[in-house]
């Protein structure tokens, strides 16, 4: 769709509700099965200890996603497109693309495995077949986005987010957490090297590199190149859009950890999603367990379609080539299906995929912060000095945590 067509479809004085939606799609990345595995593992193993990590990560995510959305609005291009123009040497672009592609594959591993596990829990579908089904459904969602435009795609994803929220939050109604321990979990601290590993996994699932790449593309697809007089209203709506999306995602993520802390801590077998599902059924009843599995399925289906969208944008923007949707989808599906075929523990693969994502954060975040601070690129939408300073602090904290994790893994601590 051309920029002219996009502007023609967007009224110059569109009501606020008509401007919302891109953040909901990007925000589903914060509700993927990797979040479930990481937060469930954190709650089951360390109780309320890492609540602060989920809350802090969500706060960082708000600013990061807003910056990404603002880049797309100000430039009419996605982050990969801008980087593809600015990284002039082809070799450097290819190296950058390779790390971004690895992140996209790690994303797909988490999401396809989550969908496969959910189908197995609900319908006893073999994991490999479940992975194929998850990939096929996500392909259908992407076809809707390509042929019908962003709005129908946004509505479908928003519906899935509602299912996800109901499925994962039902447990807290039946088995509420301890209020005092929940507040205590807001105090930043670690217990041991394992808690640092899980914190990095949580952040990898919360501050998602592919969501950073995708959000700028989603606002570009929705608004095209925005005229200067339209920017204030669209940026105002975008802040509201990001706030709603991240409030929902953050609440659900905290609830997942709290349910695990309140009902699964010390329970045998909760180090896998299948075991957690069984333990939830024993502690909270079969209805809650079924809702949990349904939420996990919706999470896998919605998030893998967004991940595939981001992967296609990464390839097109950085390599400047168009790859057919089916080919692109098969490339990112291959690692996840290989893991299922080889019988690798799916929950372990989920958690480790989030650690891989955490290492991809600096490669997406540092360029984003730098680009949105440049007036010649952003115009009147350039970030203020304090916004840039805060984003630099967030980036520094994330990079420092990843470096600490690397040392712990290298020393076997």
Short mmCIF file of C-alpha atoms in Angstrom, two decimals:
data_model
loop_
_atom_site.label_atom_id
_atom_site.label_comp_id
_atom_site.label_asym_id
_atom_site.label_seq_id
_atom_site.Cartn_x
_atom_site.Cartn_y
_atom_site.Cartn_z
CA UNK A 1 0.00 0.00 0.00
CA UNK A 2 1.45 3.42 -0.96
CA UNK A 3 1.86 6.36 1.44
CA UNK A 4 -0.74 8.26 -0.58
CA UNK A 5 -3.24 5.43 -0.13
CA UNK A 6 -2.54 5.28 3.57
CA UNK A 7 -3.10 9.02 3.97
CA UNK A 8 -6.31 8.77 1.94
CA UNK A 9 -7.63 6.09 4.34
CA UNK A 10 -6.71 8.13 7.45
CA UNK A 11 -8.97 11.11 8.17
CA UNK A 12 -6.95 14.21 9.10
CA UNK A 13 -8.94 14.59 12.32
CA UNK A 14 -9.52 10.95 13.19
CA UNK A 15 -11.03 10.27 16.60
CA UNK A 16 -8.68 8.90 19.22
CA UNK A 17 -10.05 5.34 19.04
CA UNK A 18 -9.30 5.25 15.32
CA UNK A 19 -5.62 5.88 16.00
CA UNK A 20 -5.15 3.08 18.52
CA UNK A 21 -4.04 -0.44 17.66
CA UNK A 22 -0.38 -0.76 16.58
CA UNK A 23 0.83 -1.02 20.19
CA UNK A 24 -1.65 -3.82 20.89
CA UNK A 25 -0.06 -5.85 18.10
CA UNK A 26 3.49 -5.04 19.22
CA UNK A 27 2.46 -5.64 22.84
CA UNK A 28 1.43 -9.24 22.17
CA UNK A 29 5.15 -9.94 21.97
CA UNK A 30 5.19 -9.31 25.73
CA UNK A 31 2.60 -12.03 26.23
CA UNK A 32 4.29 -14.84 24.33
CA UNK A 33 4.91 -18.36 25.72
CA UNK A 34 8.44 -17.34 26.65
CA UNK A 35 6.98 -14.91 29.16
CA UNK A 36 4.83 -17.69 30.57
CA UNK A 37 7.77 -20.08 30.94
CA UNK A 38 10.10 -17.47 32.43
CA UNK A 39 7.60 -15.98 34.85
CA UNK A 40 6.20 -19.38 35.82
CA UNK A 41 9.71 -20.71 36.49
CA UNK A 42 10.62 -17.60 38.49
CA UNK A 43 7.53 -17.86 40.69
CA UNK A 44 7.76 -21.61 41.19
CA UNK A 45 11.48 -21.57 42.05
CA UNK A 46 11.95 -18.23 43.83
CA UNK A 47 8.47 -17.30 44.96
CA UNK A 48 7.88 -13.56 45.02
CA UNK A 49 11.58 -12.63 44.74
CA UNK A 50 11.57 -11.45 41.11
CA UNK A 51 8.32 -9.49 40.98
CA UNK A 52 10.44 -6.33 40.74
CA UNK A 53 12.12 -7.59 37.57
CA UNK A 54 8.77 -7.95 35.78
CA UNK A 55 7.62 -4.49 36.91
CA UNK A 56 10.94 -2.82 36.03
CA UNK A 57 11.06 -4.54 32.65
CA UNK A 58 7.56 -3.37 31.84
CA UNK A 59 8.45 0.22 32.73
CA UNK A 60 11.48 0.06 30.44
CA UNK A 61 9.34 -1.48 27.73
CA UNK A 62 6.91 1.47 27.75
CA UNK A 63 9.60 3.99 26.85
CA UNK A 64 11.29 1.68 24.35
CA UNK A 65 8.08 0.85 22.47
CA UNK A 66 7.06 4.50 22.37
CA UNK A 67 10.42 5.46 20.87
CA UNK A 68 10.05 2.73 18.25
CA UNK A 69 6.53 3.85 17.36
CA UNK A 70 7.66 7.48 17.20
CA UNK A 71 10.47 6.60 14.80
CA UNK A 72 7.98 5.03 12.40
CA UNK A 73 5.64 8.02 12.66
CA UNK A 74 8.38 10.64 12.17
CA UNK A 75 10.22 8.95 9.30
CA UNK A 76 7.59 6.84 7.58
CA UNK A 77 10.10 3.97 7.79
CA UNK A 78 10.78 1.06 10.13
CA UNK A 79 13.91 0.80 12.27
CA UNK A 80 15.40 -1.89 9.96
CA UNK A 81 14.76 0.35 6.93
CA UNK A 82 16.50 3.32 8.56
CA UNK A 83 19.44 1.15 9.59
CA UNK A 84 19.56 -0.41 6.13
CA UNK A 85 20.09 3.06 4.66
CA UNK A 86 22.59 4.22 7.26
CA UNK A 87 24.78 1.10 7.43
CA UNK A 88 26.49 1.68 4.10
CA UNK A 89 28.84 -1.29 3.95
CA UNK A 90 27.09 -4.43 2.80
CA UNK A 91 29.20 -6.69 5.02
CA UNK A 92 28.23 -4.72 8.12
CA UNK A 93 24.57 -4.85 7.12
CA UNK A 94 24.77 -8.62 6.67
CA UNK A 95 26.40 -9.09 10.09
CA UNK A 96 23.76 -6.91 11.71
CA UNK A 97 21.04 -8.83 9.90
CA UNK A 98 22.48 -12.16 11.08
CA UNK A 99 22.18 -11.26 14.76
CA UNK A 100 18.71 -9.83 14.20
CA UNK A 101 17.69 -12.97 12.32
CA UNK A 102 18.98 -15.11 15.19
CA UNK A 103 16.77 -13.11 17.54
CA UNK A 104 13.80 -13.66 15.21
CA UNK A 105 14.45 -17.42 15.21
CA UNK A 106 14.73 -17.50 19.01
CA UNK A 107 11.42 -15.65 19.13
CA UNK A 108 9.78 -18.23 16.90
CA UNK A 109 11.18 -21.07 19.01
CA UNK A 110 9.42 -19.73 22.09
CA UNK A 111 6.14 -19.02 20.34
CA UNK A 112 5.81 -22.18 18.24
CA UNK A 113 6.80 -24.40 21.15
CA UNK A 114 4.25 -22.68 23.36
CA UNK A 115 1.50 -23.25 20.83
CA UNK A 116 2.53 -26.90 20.38
CA UNK A 117 2.52 -27.51 24.14
CA UNK A 118 -0.91 -25.90 24.46
CA UNK A 119 -2.39 -28.06 21.69
CA UNK A 120 -0.90 -31.12 23.37
CA UNK A 121 -2.42 -30.17 26.72
CA UNK A 122 -5.83 -29.39 25.26
CA UNK A 123 -6.23 -32.02 22.55
CA UNK A 124 -3.33 -34.46 23.05
CA UNK A 125 -1.88 -33.39 19.69
CA UNK A 126 1.74 -34.62 19.20
CA UNK A 127 4.20 -31.76 19.75
CA UNK A 128 5.65 -31.80 16.24
CA UNK A 129 2.19 -31.70 14.64
CA UNK A 130 1.20 -28.98 17.08
CA UNK A 131 4.19 -26.92 15.96
CA UNK A 132 3.15 -27.31 12.32
CA UNK A 133 -0.43 -26.29 13.16
CA UNK A 134 0.78 -23.24 15.09
CA UNK A 135 2.95 -22.18 12.17
CA UNK A 136 0.11 -22.66 9.69
CA UNK A 137 -2.37 -20.61 11.73
CA UNK A 138 0.16 -17.81 12.14
CA UNK A 139 0.62 -17.86 8.37
CA UNK A 140 -3.12 -17.33 8.00
CA UNK A 141 -2.99 -14.31 10.31
CA UNK A 142 -0.15 -12.83 8.27
CA UNK A 143 -2.13 -13.33 5.06
CA UNK A 144 -4.95 -11.31 6.64
CA UNK A 145 -2.46 -8.53 7.44
CA UNK A 146 -1.08 -8.50 3.89
CA UNK A 147 -4.37 -8.70 2.03
CA UNK A 148 -6.81 -6.88 4.31
CA UNK A 149 -4.50 -4.28 5.83
CA UNK A 150 -3.48 -3.45 9.41
CA UNK A 151 -6.89 -2.84 10.99
CA UNK A 152 -8.40 -6.37 10.63
CA UNK A 153 -5.07 -7.82 11.78
CA UNK A 154 -5.10 -5.55 14.83
CA UNK A 155 -8.65 -6.61 15.71
CA UNK A 156 -7.77 -10.31 15.49
CA UNK A 157 -4.73 -9.83 17.70
CA UNK A 158 -6.71 -7.73 20.19
CA UNK A 159 -9.26 -10.54 20.47
CA UNK A 160 -6.47 -13.01 21.20
CA UNK A 161 -5.03 -10.68 23.84
CA UNK A 162 -8.40 -10.78 25.61
CA UNK A 163 -8.32 -14.60 25.57
CA UNK A 164 -4.75 -14.55 26.86
CA UNK A 165 -5.62 -12.21 29.73
CA UNK A 166 -8.61 -14.31 30.82
CA UNK A 167 -6.70 -17.58 30.53
CA UNK A 168 -3.67 -16.49 32.55
CA UNK A 169 -5.47 -14.35 35.14
CA UNK A 170 -8.16 -16.85 36.14
CA UNK A 171 -5.82 -18.53 38.63
CA UNK A 172 -5.33 -15.42 40.73
CA UNK A 173 -9.07 -15.24 41.42
CA UNK A 174 -9.19 -18.80 42.76
CA UNK A 175 -5.80 -18.74 44.50
CA UNK A 176 -4.90 -15.14 45.44
CA UNK A 177 -1.26 -14.40 46.38
CA UNK A 178 0.00 -13.10 49.72
CA UNK A 179 -0.20 -9.29 49.66
CA UNK A 180 2.73 -8.73 52.01
CA UNK A 181 5.06 -11.03 50.07
CA UNK A 182 3.96 -9.43 46.80
CA UNK A 183 5.00 -6.01 48.10
CA UNK A 184 8.26 -7.50 49.36
CA UNK A 185 8.94 -8.79 45.86
CA UNK A 186 9.10 -5.19 44.62
CA UNK A 187 12.44 -4.71 46.44
CA UNK A 188 15.30 -5.23 43.92
CA UNK A 189 17.55 -8.15 44.91
CA UNK A 190 18.84 -11.54 43.76
CA UNK A 191 19.25 -14.79 45.67
CA UNK A 192 21.89 -16.58 43.58
CA UNK A 193 23.22 -17.08 40.05
CA UNK A 194 20.04 -18.94 39.10
CA UNK A 195 17.91 -15.93 39.97
CA UNK A 196 20.13 -13.74 37.76
CA UNK A 197 19.65 -16.21 34.90
CA UNK A 198 15.89 -16.09 35.33
CA UNK A 199 15.95 -12.28 35.59
CA UNK A 200 17.74 -12.10 32.24
CA UNK A 201 15.20 -14.55 30.83
CA UNK A 202 12.32 -12.41 32.12
CA UNK A 203 13.85 -9.27 30.60
CA UNK A 204 14.45 -11.11 27.33
CA UNK A 205 10.76 -11.96 27.31
CA UNK A 206 9.71 -8.46 28.41
CA UNK A 207 11.93 -6.09 26.43
CA UNK A 208 11.69 -7.94 23.13
CA UNK A 209 14.12 -7.01 20.32
CA UNK A 210 11.71 -8.07 17.58
CA UNK A 211 8.97 -5.93 19.15
CA UNK A 212 11.32 -2.94 18.86
CA UNK A 213 11.82 -3.65 15.16
CA UNK A 214 8.12 -4.40 14.60
CA UNK A 215 6.50 -1.41 16.30
CA UNK A 216 8.11 1.11 13.97
CA UNK A 217 6.89 -0.95 11.01
CA UNK A 218 3.38 -1.22 12.43
CA UNK A 219 3.04 2.56 12.80
CA UNK A 220 4.48 3.01 9.32
CA UNK A 221 1.92 0.58 7.88
CA UNK A 222 -0.93 2.25 9.73
CA UNK A 223 -0.07 5.93 9.20
CA UNK A 224 2.42 6.13 6.34
CA UNK A 225 4.50 9.30 6.27
CA UNK A 226 2.75 11.60 8.72
CA UNK A 227 2.48 15.29 7.87
CA UNK A 228 3.92 17.65 10.45
CA UNK A 229 0.57 19.14 11.46
CA UNK A 230 -0.80 15.62 12.13
CA UNK A 231 2.06 14.49 14.36
CA UNK A 232 0.98 15.92 17.75
CA UNK A 233 -2.40 14.15 17.70
CA UNK A 234 -0.95 10.86 16.46
CA UNK A 235 1.91 10.92 18.96
CA UNK A 236 -0.55 11.69 21.76
CA UNK A 237 -2.72 8.74 20.70
CA UNK A 238 0.38 6.56 20.43
CA UNK A 239 1.34 7.29 24.06
CA UNK A 240 -2.14 6.19 25.12
CA UNK A 241 -1.95 3.14 22.84
CA UNK A 242 1.41 2.06 24.33
CA UNK A 243 0.16 2.69 27.88
CA UNK A 244 -2.90 0.49 27.39
CA UNK A 245 -0.96 -2.30 25.68
CA UNK A 246 1.86 -2.39 28.23
CA UNK A 247 -0.53 -2.06 31.19
CA UNK A 248 -2.35 -5.18 30.03
CA UNK A 249 0.87 -7.07 29.25
CA UNK A 250 2.54 -6.04 32.50
CA UNK A 251 -0.45 -6.99 34.61
CA UNK A 252 -0.74 -10.41 32.99
CA UNK A 253 2.99 -11.09 33.42
CA UNK A 254 2.93 -10.16 37.10
CA UNK A 255 -0.15 -12.32 37.61
CA UNK A 256 1.57 -15.33 36.00
CA UNK A 257 4.48 -15.01 38.43
CA UNK A 258 2.17 -14.46 41.41
CA UNK A 259 0.02 -17.50 40.58
CA UNK A 260 3.17 -19.63 40.38
CA UNK A 261 4.52 -18.17 43.63
CA UNK A 262 1.24 -18.71 45.47
CA UNK A 263 0.36 -22.19 44.23
CA UNK A 264 3.42 -23.85 42.64
CA UNK A 265 6.37 -22.98 44.90
CA UNK A 266 7.97 -26.18 46.12
CA UNK A 267 5.65 -28.38 44.05
CA UNK A 268 7.38 -31.20 42.18
CA UNK A 269 7.47 -31.05 38.38
CA UNK A 270 6.66 -27.36 37.93
CA UNK A 271 9.87 -26.75 35.98
CA UNK A 272 7.94 -27.59 32.80
CA UNK A 273 4.81 -26.00 31.37
CA UNK A 274 3.14 -29.41 31.31
CA UNK A 275 4.00 -29.91 34.98
CA UNK A 276 2.83 -26.42 35.85
CA UNK A 277 -0.46 -27.08 34.04
CA UNK A 278 -0.95 -30.30 36.01
CA UNK A 279 -0.06 -28.57 39.29
CA UNK A 280 -2.48 -25.73 38.57
CA UNK A 281 -5.19 -28.31 37.90
CA UNK A 282 -4.48 -30.04 41.20
CA UNK A 283 -4.31 -26.83 43.23
CA UNK A 284 -6.92 -24.65 41.52
CA UNK A 285 -9.14 -27.07 39.60
CA UNK A 286 -9.53 -28.33 36.02
CA UNK A 287 -11.38 -25.23 34.81
CA UNK A 288 -8.48 -22.93 35.72
CA UNK A 289 -6.02 -25.40 34.18
CA UNK A 290 -8.02 -25.50 30.94
CA UNK A 291 -8.20 -21.70 30.81
CA UNK A 292 -4.44 -21.60 31.33
CA UNK A 293 -3.92 -23.93 28.35
CA UNK A 294 -6.32 -21.90 26.18
CA UNK A 295 -4.43 -18.71 27.11
CA UNK A 296 -1.15 -20.42 26.21
CA UNK A 297 -2.54 -21.45 22.81
CA UNK A 298 -3.77 -17.92 22.03
CA UNK A 299 -0.40 -16.60 23.16
CA UNK A 300 1.49 -18.88 20.79
CA UNK A 301 -0.75 -18.21 17.80
CA UNK A 302 -0.82 -14.41 18.17
CA UNK A 303 2.81 -13.87 19.09
CA UNK A 304 4.28 -16.08 16.38
CA UNK A 305 2.43 -14.10 13.71
CA UNK A 306 3.87 -10.86 15.09
CA UNK A 307 7.31 -12.45 15.26
CA UNK A 308 7.10 -13.55 11.63
CA UNK A 309 5.99 -10.04 10.65
CA UNK A 310 9.04 -8.61 12.43
CA UNK A 311 11.35 -11.15 10.81
CA UNK A 312 10.15 -10.28 7.32
CA UNK A 313 10.66 -6.57 8.08
CA UNK A 314 14.18 -7.22 9.39
CA UNK A 315 15.15 -9.07 6.23
CA UNK A 316 13.57 -6.60 3.85
CA UNK A 317 14.88 -3.52 5.64
CA UNK A 318 18.45 -4.63 6.22
CA UNK A 319 19.12 -6.77 3.14
CA UNK A 320 16.84 -4.75 0.86
CA UNK A 321 15.32 -7.88 -0.61
CA UNK A 322 11.76 -9.17 -0.67
CA UNK A 323 11.32 -12.80 0.30
CA UNK A 324 8.01 -14.62 -0.30
CA UNK A 325 5.98 -14.97 2.88
CA UNK A 326 5.93 -18.78 2.75
CA UNK A 327 9.72 -19.01 2.40
CA UNK A 328 10.29 -16.51 5.18
CA UNK A 329 7.93 -18.39 7.47
CA UNK A 330 9.58 -21.75 6.79
CA UNK A 331 13.04 -20.34 7.57
CA UNK A 332 12.06 -19.18 11.05
CA UNK A 333 9.88 -22.23 11.72
CA UNK A 334 12.69 -24.69 11.00
CA UNK A 335 14.59 -24.36 14.33
CA UNK A 336 11.43 -24.72 16.41
CA UNK A 337 10.25 -27.77 14.47
CA UNK A 338 13.75 -29.28 14.69
CA UNK A 339 13.69 -28.90 18.49
CA UNK A 340 10.33 -30.66 18.61
CA UNK A 341 11.48 -33.42 16.26
CA UNK A 342 14.65 -34.04 18.28
CA UNK A 343 12.75 -34.29 21.55
CA UNK A 344 14.52 -31.40 23.31
CA UNK A 345 12.76 -30.40 26.52
CA UNK A 346 10.35 -27.70 25.27
CA UNK A 347 10.22 -25.68 28.51
CA UNK A 348 14.02 -25.53 28.76
CA UNK A 349 14.16 -24.40 25.13
CA UNK A 350 11.57 -21.72 25.93
CA UNK A 351 13.55 -20.28 28.83
CA UNK A 352 16.89 -20.38 26.99
CA UNK A 353 15.33 -18.72 23.95
CA UNK A 354 14.46 -15.77 26.17
CA UNK A 355 18.10 -15.52 27.27
CA UNK A 356 19.09 -15.34 23.59
CA UNK A 357 16.57 -12.55 23.15
CA UNK A 358 18.07 -10.63 26.07
CA UNK A 359 21.44 -10.58 24.27
CA UNK A 360 19.76 -9.12 21.18
CA UNK A 361 18.36 -6.16 23.10
CA UNK A 362 21.41 -3.84 22.80
CA UNK A 363 21.60 -4.28 19.01
CA UNK A 364 18.03 -3.00 18.66
CA UNK A 365 17.90 -0.58 21.58
CA UNK A 366 21.16 1.37 21.15
CA UNK A 367 20.46 2.34 17.51
CA UNK A 368 16.86 3.21 18.41
CA UNK A 369 17.93 5.59 21.20
CA UNK A 370 20.57 7.18 18.99
CA UNK A 371 18.29 7.65 15.98
CA UNK A 372 15.37 9.12 17.93
CA UNK A 373 17.73 11.72 19.44
CA UNK A 374 18.81 13.06 16.03
CA UNK A 375 16.92 16.17 14.99
CA UNK A 376 17.79 15.93 11.30
CA UNK A 377 16.00 12.55 11.16
CA UNK A 378 13.12 13.05 13.59
CA UNK A 379 12.34 16.73 13.05
CA UNK A 380 9.98 18.13 15.68
CA UNK A 381 9.45 14.59 17.04
CA UNK A 382 13.06 14.35 18.24
CA UNK A 383 13.40 13.00 21.79
CA UNK A 384 14.04 15.50 24.55
CA UNK A 385 17.36 15.26 26.36
CA UNK A 386 15.85 13.71 29.47
CA UNK A 387 14.03 11.06 27.43
CA UNK A 388 17.28 10.13 25.73
CA UNK A 389 19.12 10.13 29.07
CA UNK A 390 16.54 7.80 30.61
CA UNK A 391 16.68 5.49 27.61
CA UNK A 392 20.49 5.40 27.88
CA UNK A 393 20.20 4.41 31.55
CA UNK A 394 17.77 1.61 30.67
CA UNK A 395 20.05 0.38 27.89
CA UNK A 396 23.03 0.44 30.24
CA UNK A 397 21.20 -1.56 32.89
CA UNK A 398 20.10 -4.20 30.40
CA UNK A 399 23.58 -4.52 28.89
CA UNK A 400 25.17 -4.75 32.35
CA UNK A 401 22.77 -7.54 33.36
CA UNK A 402 23.54 -9.44 30.18
CA UNK A 403 27.29 -9.08 30.78
CA UNK A 404 26.85 -10.39 34.32
CA UNK A 405 24.87 -13.32 32.99
CA UNK A 406 27.60 -14.12 30.45
CA UNK A 407 30.21 -14.23 33.23
CA UNK A 408 28.00 -16.50 35.34
CA UNK A 409 27.43 -18.89 32.46
CA UNK A 410 31.14 -18.91 31.53
CA UNK A 411 32.25 -19.65 35.11
CA UNK A 412 29.47 -22.14 35.76
CA UNK A 413 28.41 -20.17 38.83
#
